[in-house]
Coordinates of C-alpha atoms in Angstrom, one line a residue:
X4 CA -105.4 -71.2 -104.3
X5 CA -105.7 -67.5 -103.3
X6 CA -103.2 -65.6 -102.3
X7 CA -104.3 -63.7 -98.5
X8 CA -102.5 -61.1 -97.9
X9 CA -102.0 -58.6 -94.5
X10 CA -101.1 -54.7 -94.5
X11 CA -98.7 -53.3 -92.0
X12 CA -100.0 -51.2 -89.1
X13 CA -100.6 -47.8 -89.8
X14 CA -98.7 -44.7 -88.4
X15 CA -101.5 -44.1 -86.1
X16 CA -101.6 -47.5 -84.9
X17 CA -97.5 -47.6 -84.6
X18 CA -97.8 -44.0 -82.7
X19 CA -100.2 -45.6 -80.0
X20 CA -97.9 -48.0 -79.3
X21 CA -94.8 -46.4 -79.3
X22 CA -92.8 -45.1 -75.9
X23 CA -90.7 -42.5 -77.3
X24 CA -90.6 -40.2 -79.9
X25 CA -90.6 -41.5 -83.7
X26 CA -87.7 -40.3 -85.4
X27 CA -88.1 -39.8 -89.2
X28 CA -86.4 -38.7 -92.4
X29 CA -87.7 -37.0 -95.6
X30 CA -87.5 -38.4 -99.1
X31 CA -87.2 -35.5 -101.8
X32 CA -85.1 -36.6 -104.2
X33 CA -87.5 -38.8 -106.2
X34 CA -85.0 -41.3 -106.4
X35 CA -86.0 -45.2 -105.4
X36 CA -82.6 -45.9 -104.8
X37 CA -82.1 -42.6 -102.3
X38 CA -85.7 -43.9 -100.8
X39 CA -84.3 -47.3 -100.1
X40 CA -80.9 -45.9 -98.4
X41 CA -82.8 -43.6 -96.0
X42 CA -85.4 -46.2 -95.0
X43 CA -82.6 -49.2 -94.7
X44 CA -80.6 -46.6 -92.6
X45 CA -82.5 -47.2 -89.5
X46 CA -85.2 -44.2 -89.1
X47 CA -88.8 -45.0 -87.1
X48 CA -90.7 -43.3 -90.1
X49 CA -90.2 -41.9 -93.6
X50 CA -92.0 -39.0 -95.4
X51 CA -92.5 -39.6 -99.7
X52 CA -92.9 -35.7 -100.2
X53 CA -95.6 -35.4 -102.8
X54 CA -95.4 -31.5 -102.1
X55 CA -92.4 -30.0 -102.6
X56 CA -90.9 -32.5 -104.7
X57 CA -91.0 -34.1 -108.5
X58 CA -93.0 -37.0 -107.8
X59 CA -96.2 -37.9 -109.8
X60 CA -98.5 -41.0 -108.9
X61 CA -96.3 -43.4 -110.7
X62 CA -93.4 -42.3 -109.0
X63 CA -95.0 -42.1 -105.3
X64 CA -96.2 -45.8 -105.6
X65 CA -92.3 -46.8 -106.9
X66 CA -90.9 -45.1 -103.9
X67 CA -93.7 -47.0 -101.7
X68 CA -92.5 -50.3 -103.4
X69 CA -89.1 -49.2 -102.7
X70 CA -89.5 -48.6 -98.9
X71 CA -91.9 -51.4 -98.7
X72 CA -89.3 -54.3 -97.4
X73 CA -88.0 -51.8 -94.3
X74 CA -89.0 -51.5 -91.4
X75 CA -89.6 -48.0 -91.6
X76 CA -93.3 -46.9 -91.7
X77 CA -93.8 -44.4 -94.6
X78 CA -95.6 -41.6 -94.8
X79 CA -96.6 -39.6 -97.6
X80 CA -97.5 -35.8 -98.1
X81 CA -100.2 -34.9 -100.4
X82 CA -99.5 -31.4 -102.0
X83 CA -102.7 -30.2 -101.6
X84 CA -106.3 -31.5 -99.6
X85 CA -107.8 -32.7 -102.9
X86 CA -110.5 -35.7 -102.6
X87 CA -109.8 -37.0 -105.8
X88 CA -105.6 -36.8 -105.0
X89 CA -106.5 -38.4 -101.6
X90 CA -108.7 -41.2 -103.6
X91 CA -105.9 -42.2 -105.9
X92 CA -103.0 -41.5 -103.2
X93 CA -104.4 -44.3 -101.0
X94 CA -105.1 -46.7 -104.3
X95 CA -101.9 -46.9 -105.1
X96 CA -101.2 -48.0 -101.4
X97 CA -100.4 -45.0 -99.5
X98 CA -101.7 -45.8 -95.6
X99 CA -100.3 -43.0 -93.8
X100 CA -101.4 -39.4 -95.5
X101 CA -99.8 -36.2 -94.0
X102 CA -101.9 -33.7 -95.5
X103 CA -100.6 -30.3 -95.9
X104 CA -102.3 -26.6 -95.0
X105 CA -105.1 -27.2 -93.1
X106 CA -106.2 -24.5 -91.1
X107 CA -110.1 -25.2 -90.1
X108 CA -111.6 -27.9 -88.6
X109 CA -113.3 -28.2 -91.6
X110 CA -111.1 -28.6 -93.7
X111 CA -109.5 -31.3 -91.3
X112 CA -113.3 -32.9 -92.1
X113 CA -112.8 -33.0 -95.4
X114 CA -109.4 -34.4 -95.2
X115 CA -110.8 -37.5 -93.2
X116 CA -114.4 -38.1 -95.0
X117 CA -112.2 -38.2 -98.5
X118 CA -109.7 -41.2 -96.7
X119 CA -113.3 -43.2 -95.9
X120 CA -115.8 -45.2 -98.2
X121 CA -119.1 -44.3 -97.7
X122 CA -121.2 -44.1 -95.1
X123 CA -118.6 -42.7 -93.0
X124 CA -116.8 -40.9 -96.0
X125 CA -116.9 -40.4 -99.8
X126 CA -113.7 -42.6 -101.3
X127 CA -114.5 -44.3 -104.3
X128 CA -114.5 -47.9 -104.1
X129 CA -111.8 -49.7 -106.8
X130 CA -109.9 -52.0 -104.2
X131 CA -110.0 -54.8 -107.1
X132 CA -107.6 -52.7 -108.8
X133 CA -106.1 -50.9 -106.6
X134 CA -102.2 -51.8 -105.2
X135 CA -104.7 -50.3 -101.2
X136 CA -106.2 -53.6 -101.0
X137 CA -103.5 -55.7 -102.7
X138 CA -106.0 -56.3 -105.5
X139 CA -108.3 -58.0 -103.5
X140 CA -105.8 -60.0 -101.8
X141 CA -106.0 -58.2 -98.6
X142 CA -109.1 -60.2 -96.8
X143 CA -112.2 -57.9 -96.1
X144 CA -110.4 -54.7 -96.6
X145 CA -113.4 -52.6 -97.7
X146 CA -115.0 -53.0 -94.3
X147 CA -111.9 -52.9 -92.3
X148 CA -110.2 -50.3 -94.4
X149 CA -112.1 -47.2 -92.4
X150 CA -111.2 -48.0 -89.2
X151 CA -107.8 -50.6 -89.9
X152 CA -106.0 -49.2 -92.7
X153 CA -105.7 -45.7 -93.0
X154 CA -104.2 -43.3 -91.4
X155 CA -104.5 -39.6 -91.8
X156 CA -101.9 -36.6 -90.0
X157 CA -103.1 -32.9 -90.5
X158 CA -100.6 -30.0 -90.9
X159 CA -100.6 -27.1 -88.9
X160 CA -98.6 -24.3 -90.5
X161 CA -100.0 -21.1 -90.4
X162 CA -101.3 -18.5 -88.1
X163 CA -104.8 -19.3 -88.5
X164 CA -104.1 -23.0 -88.3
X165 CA -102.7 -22.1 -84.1
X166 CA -106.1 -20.3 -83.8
X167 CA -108.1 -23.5 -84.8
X168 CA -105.6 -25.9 -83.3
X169 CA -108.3 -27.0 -80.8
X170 CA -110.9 -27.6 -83.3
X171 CA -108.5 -29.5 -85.8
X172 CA -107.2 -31.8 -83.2
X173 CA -111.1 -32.7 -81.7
X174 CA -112.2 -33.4 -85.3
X175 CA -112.8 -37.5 -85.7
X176 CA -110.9 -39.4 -87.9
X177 CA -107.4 -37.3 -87.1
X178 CA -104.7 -39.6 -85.8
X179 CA -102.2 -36.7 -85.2
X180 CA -101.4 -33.5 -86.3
X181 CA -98.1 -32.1 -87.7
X182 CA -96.1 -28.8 -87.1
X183 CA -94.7 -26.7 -90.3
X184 CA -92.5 -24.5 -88.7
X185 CA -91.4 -22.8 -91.7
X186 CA -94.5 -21.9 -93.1
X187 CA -96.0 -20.9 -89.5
X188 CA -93.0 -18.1 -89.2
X189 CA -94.0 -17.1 -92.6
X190 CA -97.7 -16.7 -92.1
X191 CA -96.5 -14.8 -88.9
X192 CA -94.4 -12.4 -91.2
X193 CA -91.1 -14.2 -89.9
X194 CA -90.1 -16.0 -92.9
X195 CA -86.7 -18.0 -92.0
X196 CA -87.2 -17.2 -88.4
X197 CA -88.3 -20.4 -87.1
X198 CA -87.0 -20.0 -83.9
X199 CA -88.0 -16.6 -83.0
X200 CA -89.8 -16.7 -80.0
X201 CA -93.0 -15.8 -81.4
X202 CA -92.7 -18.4 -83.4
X203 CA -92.1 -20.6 -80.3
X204 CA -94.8 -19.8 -78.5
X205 CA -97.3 -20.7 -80.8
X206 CA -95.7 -24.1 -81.5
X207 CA -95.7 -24.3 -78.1
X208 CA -99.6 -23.5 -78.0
X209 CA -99.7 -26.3 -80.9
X210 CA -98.3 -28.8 -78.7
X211 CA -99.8 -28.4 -75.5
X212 CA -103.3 -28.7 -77.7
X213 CA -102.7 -32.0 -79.1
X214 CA -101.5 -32.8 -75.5
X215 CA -105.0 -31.8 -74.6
X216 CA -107.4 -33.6 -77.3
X217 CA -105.0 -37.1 -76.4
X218 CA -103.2 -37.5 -80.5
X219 CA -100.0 -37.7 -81.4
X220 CA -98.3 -34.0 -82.2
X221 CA -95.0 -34.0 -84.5
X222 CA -92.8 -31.7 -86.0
X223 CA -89.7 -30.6 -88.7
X224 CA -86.5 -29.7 -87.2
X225 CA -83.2 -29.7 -88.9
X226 CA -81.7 -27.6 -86.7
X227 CA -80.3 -30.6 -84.7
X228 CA -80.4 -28.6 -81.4
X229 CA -84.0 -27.4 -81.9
X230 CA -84.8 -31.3 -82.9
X231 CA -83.2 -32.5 -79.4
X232 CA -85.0 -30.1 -77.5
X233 CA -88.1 -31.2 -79.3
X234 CA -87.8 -34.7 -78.3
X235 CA -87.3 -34.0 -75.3
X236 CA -90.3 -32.2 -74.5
X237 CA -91.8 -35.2 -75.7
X238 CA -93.5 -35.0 -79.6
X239 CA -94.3 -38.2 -80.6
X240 CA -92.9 -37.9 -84.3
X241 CA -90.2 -35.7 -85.6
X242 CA -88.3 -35.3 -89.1
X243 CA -84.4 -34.4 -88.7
X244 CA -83.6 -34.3 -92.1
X245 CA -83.6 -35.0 -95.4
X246 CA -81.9 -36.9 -98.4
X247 CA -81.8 -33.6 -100.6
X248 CA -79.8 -31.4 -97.5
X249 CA -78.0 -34.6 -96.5
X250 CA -76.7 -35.0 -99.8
X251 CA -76.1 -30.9 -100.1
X252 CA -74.5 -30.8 -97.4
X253 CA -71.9 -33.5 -97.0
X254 CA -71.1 -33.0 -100.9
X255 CA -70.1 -29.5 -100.1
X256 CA -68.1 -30.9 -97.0
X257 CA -66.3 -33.0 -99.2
X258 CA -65.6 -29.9 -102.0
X259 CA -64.1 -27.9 -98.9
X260 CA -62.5 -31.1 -96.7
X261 CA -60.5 -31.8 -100.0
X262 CA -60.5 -28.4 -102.4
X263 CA -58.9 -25.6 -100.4
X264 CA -59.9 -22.2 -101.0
X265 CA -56.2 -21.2 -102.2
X266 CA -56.2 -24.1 -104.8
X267 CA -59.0 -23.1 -106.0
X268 CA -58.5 -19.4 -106.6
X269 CA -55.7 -20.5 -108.8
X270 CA -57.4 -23.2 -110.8
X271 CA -59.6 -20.5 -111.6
X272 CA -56.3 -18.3 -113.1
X273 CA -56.5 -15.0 -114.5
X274 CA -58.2 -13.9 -117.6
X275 CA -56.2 -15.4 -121.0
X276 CA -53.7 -17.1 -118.2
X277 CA -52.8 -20.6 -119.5
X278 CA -53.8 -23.4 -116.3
X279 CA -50.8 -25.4 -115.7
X280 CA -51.5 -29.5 -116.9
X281 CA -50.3 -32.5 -114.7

């Protein structure tokens, strides 16, 4: 007997239907084991960083394996708006793409019509052996897939992006648009500044946009201050960290909780000065 299978609801769908702001969490680190902590740690949403991080195809659909028993939705980045990446991205069962450096309505197209089999798009169809459709286990997904099973973000993160915000967010097919803070204070020629007000403003200008054209509008934020007040302006996704800084950061906690700074000016001794052994 044949085996029917059902996919979760997408990010987009899980968006719409959500009352508060999603609260997410990156995975960096490559690591299946890190991606199953984070997303059994209670988090809305997850983001499998295909952009600034090791992963390869293999790797990406592990991580979505890993995650896949949570409840957490995941999400993953594409490093750059290829078609073909896209193609093989969502064959090895990515539903949720956040796709990064888009700055044209355009290029937002392109982003969508690559997610879609044809008439609406140009995806290549290979759901018999693709991990998408479950290898054919998932019940009509080549018709439903367009309009059921796929979920597509857009990133805004640079100056140019802001210009063409309201172009981007009115383009069919995109379920929500992102904010890059860091790379919009860079464009702006404030790199590492992204809370000058400036900087602000134009994620300000970002938001109210998306408010505008009805999607859901999200954003980075370590800074746990900035990501509060972020929240409670009301976006309707966020990322407040990741496993890479977690670990960073409470590792170094733990060096200077337990290593004081005297002890450790005298393991390091003087030059041809024999350490002491207990």
């Amino acid at each position: 007997m044949s085996v029917r299978l059902e996919l979760p609801p997408t990010f987009g769908q899980v968006l719409a239907k959500s009352t508060r702001s999603q609260v997410g969490m990156w995975i960096s680190s490559g690591s299946t084991i890190n991606a199953k902590i984070c997303a059994g740690s209670g988090p809305d949403w997850v983001l499998i960083d295909g952009e600034h991080s090791p992963l390869s195809l293999e790797s990406i659909q592990a991580q979505l394996q890993a995650v896949a028993p949570y409840p957490a939705t995941p999400v993953v980045r594409l490093p750059v708006n290829d078609t073909v990446l896209i193609k093989q991205y969502l064959d090895l069962g990515a539903q949720n793409l956040l796709i990064p450096m888009v700055n044209t309505a355009d290029e937002a197209a392109k982003a969508v019509a690559a997610t879609r089999y044809p008439p609406e798009g140009v995806r290549g169809v290979g759901s018999a052996l693709a991990r998408a459709a479950r290898w054919n286990r998932v019940e009509n997904y080549l018709t439903k897939s367009n309009d059921e099973y796929v979920s597509v973000i857009v990133q805004i993160e640079s100056a140019q992006a802001v210009e063409n915000v309201k172009e981007i967010c009115a383009t069919p097919g995109v379920d929500g648009i992102f904010i890059g803070p860091s790379d919009l204070a860079a464009s702006m020629g404030l790199i590492g500044q992204q809370a000058h007000p400036d900087v602000v403003a134009n994620i300000k200008k970002t938001i109210a946009a998306a408010r505008d054209a009805g999607i859901p509008v999200g954003i980075n934020a370590f800074d746990p201050k900035l990501a509060h007040g972020y929240i409670d302006e009301g976006t309707d996704f966020i990322l407040v960290q990741a496993d890479v800084a977690i670990l960073a950061r409470q590792s170094e906690a733990l060096a200077t909780t337990f290593i004081p700074i005297q002890q450790g000016e005298e393991q390091a001794g003087k030059p041809g000065e024999e350490r002491a052994s207990y």
